[in-house]
Short mmCIF file of C-alpha atoms and ligand atoms in Angstrom, two decimals:
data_model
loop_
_atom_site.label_atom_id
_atom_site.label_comp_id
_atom_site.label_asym_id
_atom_site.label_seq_id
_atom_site.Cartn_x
_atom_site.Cartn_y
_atom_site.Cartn_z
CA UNK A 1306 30.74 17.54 -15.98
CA UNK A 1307 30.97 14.28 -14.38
CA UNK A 1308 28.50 11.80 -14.22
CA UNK A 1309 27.24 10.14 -10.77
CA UNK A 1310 27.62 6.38 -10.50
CA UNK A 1311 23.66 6.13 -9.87
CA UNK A 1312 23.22 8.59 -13.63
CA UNK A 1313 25.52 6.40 -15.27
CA UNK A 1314 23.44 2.89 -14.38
CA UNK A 1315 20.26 4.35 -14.98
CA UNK A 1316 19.56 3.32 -18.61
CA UNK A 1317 20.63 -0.14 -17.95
CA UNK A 1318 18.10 -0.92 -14.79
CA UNK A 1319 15.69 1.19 -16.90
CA UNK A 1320 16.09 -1.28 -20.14
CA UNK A 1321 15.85 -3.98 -17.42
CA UNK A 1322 12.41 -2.51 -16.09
CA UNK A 1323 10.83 -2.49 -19.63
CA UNK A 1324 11.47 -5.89 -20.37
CA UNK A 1325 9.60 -6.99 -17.23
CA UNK A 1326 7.41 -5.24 -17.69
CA UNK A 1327 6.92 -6.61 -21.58
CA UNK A 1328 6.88 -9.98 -19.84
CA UNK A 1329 4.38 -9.34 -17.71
CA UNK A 1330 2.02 -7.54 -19.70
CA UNK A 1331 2.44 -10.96 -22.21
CA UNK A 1332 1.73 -13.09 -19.72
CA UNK A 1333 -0.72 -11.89 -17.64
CA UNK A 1334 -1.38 -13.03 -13.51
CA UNK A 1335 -3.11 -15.57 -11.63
CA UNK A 1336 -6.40 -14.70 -11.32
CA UNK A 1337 -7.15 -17.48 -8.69
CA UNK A 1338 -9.30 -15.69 -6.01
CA UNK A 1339 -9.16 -16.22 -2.31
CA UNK A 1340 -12.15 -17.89 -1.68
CA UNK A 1341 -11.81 -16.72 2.34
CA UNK A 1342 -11.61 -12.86 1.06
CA UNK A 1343 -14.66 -11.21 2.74
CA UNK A 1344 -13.22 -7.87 1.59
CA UNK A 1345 -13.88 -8.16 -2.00
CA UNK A 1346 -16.90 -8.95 -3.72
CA UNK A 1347 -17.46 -8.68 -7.28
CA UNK A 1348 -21.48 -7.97 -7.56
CA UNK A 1349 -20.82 -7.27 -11.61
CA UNK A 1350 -18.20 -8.27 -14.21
CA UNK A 1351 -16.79 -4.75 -13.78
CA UNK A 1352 -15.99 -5.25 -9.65
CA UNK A 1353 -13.68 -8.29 -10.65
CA UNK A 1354 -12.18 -6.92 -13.86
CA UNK A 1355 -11.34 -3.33 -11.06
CA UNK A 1356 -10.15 -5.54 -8.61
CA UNK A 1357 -7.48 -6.91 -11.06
CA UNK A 1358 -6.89 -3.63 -12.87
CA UNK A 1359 -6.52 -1.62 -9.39
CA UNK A 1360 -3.31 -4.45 -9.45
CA UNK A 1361 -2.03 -3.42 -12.42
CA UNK A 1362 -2.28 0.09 -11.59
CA UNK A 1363 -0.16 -0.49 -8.52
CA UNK A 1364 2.75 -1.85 -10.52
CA UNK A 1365 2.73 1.17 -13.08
CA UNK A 1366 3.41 3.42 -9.70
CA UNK A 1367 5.89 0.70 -8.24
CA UNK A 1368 8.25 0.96 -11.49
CA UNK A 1369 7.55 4.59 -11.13
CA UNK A 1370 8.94 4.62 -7.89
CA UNK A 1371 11.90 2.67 -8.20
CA UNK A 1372 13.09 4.10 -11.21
CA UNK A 1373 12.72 7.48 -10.17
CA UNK A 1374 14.55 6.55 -7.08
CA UNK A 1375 17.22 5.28 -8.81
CA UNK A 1376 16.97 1.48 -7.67
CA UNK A 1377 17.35 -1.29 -9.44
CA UNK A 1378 15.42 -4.08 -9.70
CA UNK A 1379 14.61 -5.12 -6.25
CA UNK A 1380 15.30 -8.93 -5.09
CA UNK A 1381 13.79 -8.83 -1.76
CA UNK A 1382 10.13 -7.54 -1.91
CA UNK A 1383 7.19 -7.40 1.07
CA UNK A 1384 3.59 -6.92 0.30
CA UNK A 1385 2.32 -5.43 3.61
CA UNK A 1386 -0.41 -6.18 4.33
CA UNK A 1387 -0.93 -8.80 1.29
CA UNK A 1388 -4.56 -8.97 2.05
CA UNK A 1389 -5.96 -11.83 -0.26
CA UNK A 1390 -3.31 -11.05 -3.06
CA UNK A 1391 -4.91 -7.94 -4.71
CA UNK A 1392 -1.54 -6.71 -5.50
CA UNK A 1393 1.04 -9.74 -4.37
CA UNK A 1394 -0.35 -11.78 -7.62
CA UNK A 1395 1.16 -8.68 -9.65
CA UNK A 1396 4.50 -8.79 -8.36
CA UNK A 1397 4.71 -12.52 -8.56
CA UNK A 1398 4.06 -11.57 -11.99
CA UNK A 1399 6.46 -8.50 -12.61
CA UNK A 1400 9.31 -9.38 -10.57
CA UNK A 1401 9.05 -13.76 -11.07
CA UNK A 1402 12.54 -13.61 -9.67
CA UNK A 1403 12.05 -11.53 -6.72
CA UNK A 1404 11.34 -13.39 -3.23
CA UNK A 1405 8.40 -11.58 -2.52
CA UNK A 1406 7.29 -12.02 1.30
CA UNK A 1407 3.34 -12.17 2.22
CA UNK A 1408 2.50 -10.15 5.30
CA UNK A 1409 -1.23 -9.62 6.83
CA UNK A 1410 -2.83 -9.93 10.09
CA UNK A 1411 -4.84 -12.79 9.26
CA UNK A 1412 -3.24 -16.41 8.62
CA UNK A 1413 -5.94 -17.18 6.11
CA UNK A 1414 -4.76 -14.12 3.66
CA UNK A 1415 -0.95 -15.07 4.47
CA UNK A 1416 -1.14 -18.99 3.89
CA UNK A 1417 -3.29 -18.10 0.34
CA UNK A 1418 -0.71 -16.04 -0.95
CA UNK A 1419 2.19 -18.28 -0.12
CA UNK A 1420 0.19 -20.96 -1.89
CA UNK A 1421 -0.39 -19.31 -4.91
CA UNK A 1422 1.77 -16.74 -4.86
CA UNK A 1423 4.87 -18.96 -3.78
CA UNK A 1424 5.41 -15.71 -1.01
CA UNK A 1425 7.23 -15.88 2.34
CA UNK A 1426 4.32 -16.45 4.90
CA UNK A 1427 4.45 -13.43 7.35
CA UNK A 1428 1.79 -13.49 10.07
CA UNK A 1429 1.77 -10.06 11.39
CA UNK A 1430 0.83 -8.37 14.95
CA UNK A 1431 -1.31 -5.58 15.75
CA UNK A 1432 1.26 -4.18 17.47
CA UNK A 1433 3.84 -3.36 15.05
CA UNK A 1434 6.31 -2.55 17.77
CA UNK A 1435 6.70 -6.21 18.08
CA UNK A 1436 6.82 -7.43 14.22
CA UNK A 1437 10.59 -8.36 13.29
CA UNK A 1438 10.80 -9.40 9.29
CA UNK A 1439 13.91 -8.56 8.28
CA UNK A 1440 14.95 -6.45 5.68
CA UNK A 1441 13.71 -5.58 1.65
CA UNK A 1442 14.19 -3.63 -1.14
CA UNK A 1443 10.89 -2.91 -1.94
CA UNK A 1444 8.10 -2.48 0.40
CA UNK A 1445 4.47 -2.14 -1.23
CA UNK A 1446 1.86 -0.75 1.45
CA UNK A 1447 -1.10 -0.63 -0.29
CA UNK A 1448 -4.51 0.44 1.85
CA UNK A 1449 -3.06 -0.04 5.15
CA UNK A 1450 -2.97 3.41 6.45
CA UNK A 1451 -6.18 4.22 5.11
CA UNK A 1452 -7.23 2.97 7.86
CA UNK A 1453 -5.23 3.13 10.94
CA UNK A 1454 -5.91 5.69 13.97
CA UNK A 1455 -2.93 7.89 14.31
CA UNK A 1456 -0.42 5.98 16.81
CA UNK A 1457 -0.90 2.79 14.85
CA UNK A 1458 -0.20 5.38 11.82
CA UNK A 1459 3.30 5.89 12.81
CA UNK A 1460 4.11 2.68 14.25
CA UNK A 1461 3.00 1.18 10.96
CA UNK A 1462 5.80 4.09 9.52
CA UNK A 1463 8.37 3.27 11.75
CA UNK A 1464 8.22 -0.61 11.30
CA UNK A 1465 8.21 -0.12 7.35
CA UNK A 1466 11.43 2.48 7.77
CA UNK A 1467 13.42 -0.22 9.98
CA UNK A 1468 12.55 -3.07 7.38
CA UNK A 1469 13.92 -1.62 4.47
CA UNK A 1470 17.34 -2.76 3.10
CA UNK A 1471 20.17 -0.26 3.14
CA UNK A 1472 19.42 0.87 -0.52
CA UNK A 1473 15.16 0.03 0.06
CA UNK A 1474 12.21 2.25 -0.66
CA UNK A 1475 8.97 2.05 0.40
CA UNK A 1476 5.78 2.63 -1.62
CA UNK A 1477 2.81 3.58 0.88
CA UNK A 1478 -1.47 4.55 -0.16
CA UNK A 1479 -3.04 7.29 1.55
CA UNK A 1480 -6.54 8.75 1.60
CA UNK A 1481 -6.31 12.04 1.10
CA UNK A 1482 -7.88 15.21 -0.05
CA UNK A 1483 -9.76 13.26 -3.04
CA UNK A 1484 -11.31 10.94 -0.30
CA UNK A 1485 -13.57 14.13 1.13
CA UNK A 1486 -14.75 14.81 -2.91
CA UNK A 1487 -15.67 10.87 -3.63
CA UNK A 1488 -17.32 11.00 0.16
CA UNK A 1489 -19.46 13.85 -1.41
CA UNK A 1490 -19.99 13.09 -4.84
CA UNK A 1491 -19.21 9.57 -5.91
CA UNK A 1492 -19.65 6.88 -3.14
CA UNK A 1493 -19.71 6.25 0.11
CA UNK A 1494 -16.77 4.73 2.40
CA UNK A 1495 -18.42 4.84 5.42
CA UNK A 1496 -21.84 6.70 6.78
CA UNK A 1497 -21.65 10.73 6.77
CA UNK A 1498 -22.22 10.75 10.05
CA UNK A 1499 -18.78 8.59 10.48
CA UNK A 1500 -17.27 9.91 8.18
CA UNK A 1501 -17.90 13.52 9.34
CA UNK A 1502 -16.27 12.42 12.20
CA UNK A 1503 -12.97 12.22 10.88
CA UNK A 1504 -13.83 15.02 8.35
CA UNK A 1505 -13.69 17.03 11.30
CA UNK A 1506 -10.57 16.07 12.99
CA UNK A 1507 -9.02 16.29 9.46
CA UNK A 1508 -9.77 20.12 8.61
CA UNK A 1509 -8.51 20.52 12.42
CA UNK A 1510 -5.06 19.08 12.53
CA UNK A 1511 -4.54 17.36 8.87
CA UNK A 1512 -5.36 13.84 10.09
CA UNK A 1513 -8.47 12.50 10.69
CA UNK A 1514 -9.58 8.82 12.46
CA UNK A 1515 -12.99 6.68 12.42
CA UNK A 1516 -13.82 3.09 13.64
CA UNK A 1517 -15.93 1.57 11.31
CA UNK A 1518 -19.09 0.65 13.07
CA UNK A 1519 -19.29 -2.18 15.77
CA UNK A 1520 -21.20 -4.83 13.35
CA UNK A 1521 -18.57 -4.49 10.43
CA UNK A 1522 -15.55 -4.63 13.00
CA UNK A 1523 -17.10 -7.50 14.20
CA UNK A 1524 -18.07 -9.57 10.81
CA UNK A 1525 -15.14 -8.69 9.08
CA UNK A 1526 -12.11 -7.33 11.01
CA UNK A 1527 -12.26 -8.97 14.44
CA UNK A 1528 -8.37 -9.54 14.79
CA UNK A 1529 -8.18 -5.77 15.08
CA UNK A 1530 -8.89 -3.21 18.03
CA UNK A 1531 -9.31 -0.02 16.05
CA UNK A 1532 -9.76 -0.36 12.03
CA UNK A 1533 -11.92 2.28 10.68
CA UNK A 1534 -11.40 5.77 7.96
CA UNK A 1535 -7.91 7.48 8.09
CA UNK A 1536 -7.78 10.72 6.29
CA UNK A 1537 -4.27 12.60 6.03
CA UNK A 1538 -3.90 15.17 4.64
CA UNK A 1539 -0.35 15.84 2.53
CA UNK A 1540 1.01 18.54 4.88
CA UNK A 1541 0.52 16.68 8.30
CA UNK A 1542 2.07 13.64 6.69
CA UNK A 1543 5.18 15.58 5.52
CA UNK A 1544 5.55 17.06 8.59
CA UNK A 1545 5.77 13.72 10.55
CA UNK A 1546 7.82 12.41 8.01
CA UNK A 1547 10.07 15.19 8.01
CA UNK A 1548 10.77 14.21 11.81
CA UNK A 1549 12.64 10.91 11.01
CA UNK A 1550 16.09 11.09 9.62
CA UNK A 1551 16.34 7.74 9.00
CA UNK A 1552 14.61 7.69 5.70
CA UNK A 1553 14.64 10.31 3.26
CA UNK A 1554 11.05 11.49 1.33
CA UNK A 1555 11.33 10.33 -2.25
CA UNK A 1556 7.59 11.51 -3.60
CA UNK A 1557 4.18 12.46 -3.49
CA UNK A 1558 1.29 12.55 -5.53
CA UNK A 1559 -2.59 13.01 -4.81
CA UNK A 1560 -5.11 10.81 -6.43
CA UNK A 1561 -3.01 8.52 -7.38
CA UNK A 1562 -3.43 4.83 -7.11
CA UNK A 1563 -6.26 3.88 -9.03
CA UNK A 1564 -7.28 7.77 -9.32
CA UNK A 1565 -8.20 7.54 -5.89
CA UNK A 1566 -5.41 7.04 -2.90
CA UNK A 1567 -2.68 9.11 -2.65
CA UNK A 1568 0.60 7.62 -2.56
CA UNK A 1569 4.14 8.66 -0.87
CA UNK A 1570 7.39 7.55 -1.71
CA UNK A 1571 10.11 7.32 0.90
CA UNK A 1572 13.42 5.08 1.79
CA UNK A 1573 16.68 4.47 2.72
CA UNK A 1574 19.81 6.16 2.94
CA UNK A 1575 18.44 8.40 5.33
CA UNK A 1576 18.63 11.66 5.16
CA UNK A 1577 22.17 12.17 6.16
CA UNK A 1578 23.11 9.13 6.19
C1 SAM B 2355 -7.81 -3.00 2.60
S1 SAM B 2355 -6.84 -4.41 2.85
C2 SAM B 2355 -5.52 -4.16 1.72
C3 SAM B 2355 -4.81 -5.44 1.35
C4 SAM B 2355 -3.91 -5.34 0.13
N1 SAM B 2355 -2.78 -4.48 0.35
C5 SAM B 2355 -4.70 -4.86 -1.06
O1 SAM B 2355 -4.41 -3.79 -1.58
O2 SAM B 2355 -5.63 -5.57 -1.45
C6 SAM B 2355 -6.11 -4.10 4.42
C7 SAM B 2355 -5.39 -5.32 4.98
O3 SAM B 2355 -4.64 -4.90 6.13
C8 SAM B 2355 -4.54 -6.01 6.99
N2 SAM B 2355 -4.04 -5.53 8.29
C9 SAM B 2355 -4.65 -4.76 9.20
N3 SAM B 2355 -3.84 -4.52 10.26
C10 SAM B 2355 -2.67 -5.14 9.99
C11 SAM B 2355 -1.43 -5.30 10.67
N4 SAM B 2355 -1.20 -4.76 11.89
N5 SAM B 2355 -0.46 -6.02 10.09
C12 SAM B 2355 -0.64 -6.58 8.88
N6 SAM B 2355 -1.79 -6.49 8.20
C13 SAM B 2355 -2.79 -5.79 8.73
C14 SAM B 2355 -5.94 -6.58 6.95
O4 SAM B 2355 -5.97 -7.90 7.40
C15 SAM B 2355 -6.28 -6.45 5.45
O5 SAM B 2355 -5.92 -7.62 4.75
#
């Protein structure tokens, strides 16, 4: 039986993988907060220790990723969006040789994480159509379409598929089929009568959209039109997905990040490429 080239480099990357990981575990991240972040607020010693653990969880499913892809250790790596660094000060951490570029909507969150982080600054559009950032291995898009309405949805897909590298792979969060339990059981994301909103479209088509209300728009997300409760549901996703040859579906799972989002794997070569 022969081997494949990817089989026969596998336990070397993966040896590779565990001793940055080793590293980083040892020594730890910088736990320097943004003090411009409006998003987080830690009310209780718990809130900030879950912010930074919520970090480390996204790492576990980033190694995941890439070594069940196959990849090795990625060079080029873009946090989209970076937000205030939730996750950027973990890659710093796990990948110190990496450059690792900063992206967000807000110049604030960019210019933080490029000053602690030491990331590529990355000022992004709301109009993805229009956002050129080159290329990466890695692409981490952590809470992003959680809350996009649907045509923002897919441009934000389409603009993650043309900046991966040739051998890239993106890592994506979802809200999915958990999100309607937590709504119902464990806390609230938005109002119910918001949220049923979007509960509705969801157990229509499989994707589901909300604004968040006027005020909150307004005090804390006033760069964007439409920024709200996404709900998708795993078949609709697939099915979009399943459209785009250029990138071929690596993974799934439900509940995932931080046993809460879900999280889909997908990347270059495409399909039949
Ligand atoms: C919930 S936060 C997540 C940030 C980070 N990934 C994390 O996990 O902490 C969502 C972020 O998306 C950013 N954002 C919204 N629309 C964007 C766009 N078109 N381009 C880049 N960032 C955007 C917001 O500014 C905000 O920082």
């Amino acid at each position: 039986m022969s081997i494949s080239p990817v089989s026969r480099r596998f336990p070397s990357f993966s040896a590779k993988y565990m001793a940055l990981w080793e590293s980083y575990i040892k020594n730890g991240i910088d736990e320097t907060l943004d003090p411009t972040d409006k998003e987080n607020e830690f009310p209780t010693a718990w809130h900030r220790q879950h912010y930074f653990d919520v970090g480390y969880d996204a790492m576990r499913i980033v190694v995941q990723s890439l070594l069940c892809a196959g990849r090795d250790v990625p060079q080029r790596i873009l946090d989209f969006p970076c937000g205030s660094g939730r996750v950027t000060r973990h890659l710093r951490a796990m990948f110190p040789d990496a450059q690792i570029g900063g992206c967000d909507l807000y110049a604030s969150h960019v210019d933080f994480c490029a000053s602690r982080f030491a990331t590529v600054p990355l000022l992004s559009k709301e109009n993805l159509d229009q956002l050129d950032v080159g290329t990466w291995d890695l692409i981490f898009c952590g809470s992003l379409l959680t809350h996009l309405p649907e045509a923002l949805f897919w441009s934000t897909i389409d603009f993650i598929s043309r900046s991966l590298s040739p051998s890239g792979i993106a890592v994506v969060t979802l809200e999915g089929r958990h999100v309607l339990h937590i709504q119902d059981h464990k806390w609230k994301l938005i109002e119910d009568d918001l949220f049923d909103v979007a509960r509705h479209q969801y157990h229509e088509k499989g994707f589901g959209f909300v604004d968040y209300n006027t005020d909150l728009r307004a005090s804390l997300f006033n760069a964007q039109e439409s920024y709200g409760v996404a709900l998708t549901s795993p078949g609709w996703l697939m099915n979009g997905l399943s459209k785009l040859d250029d990138i071929r579906i690596l993974g799934f799972s439900e509940r995932d990040w931080d046993d809460h989002q879900d999280v889909v794997v997908f990347g270059k070569p495409g399909v039949n490429a």
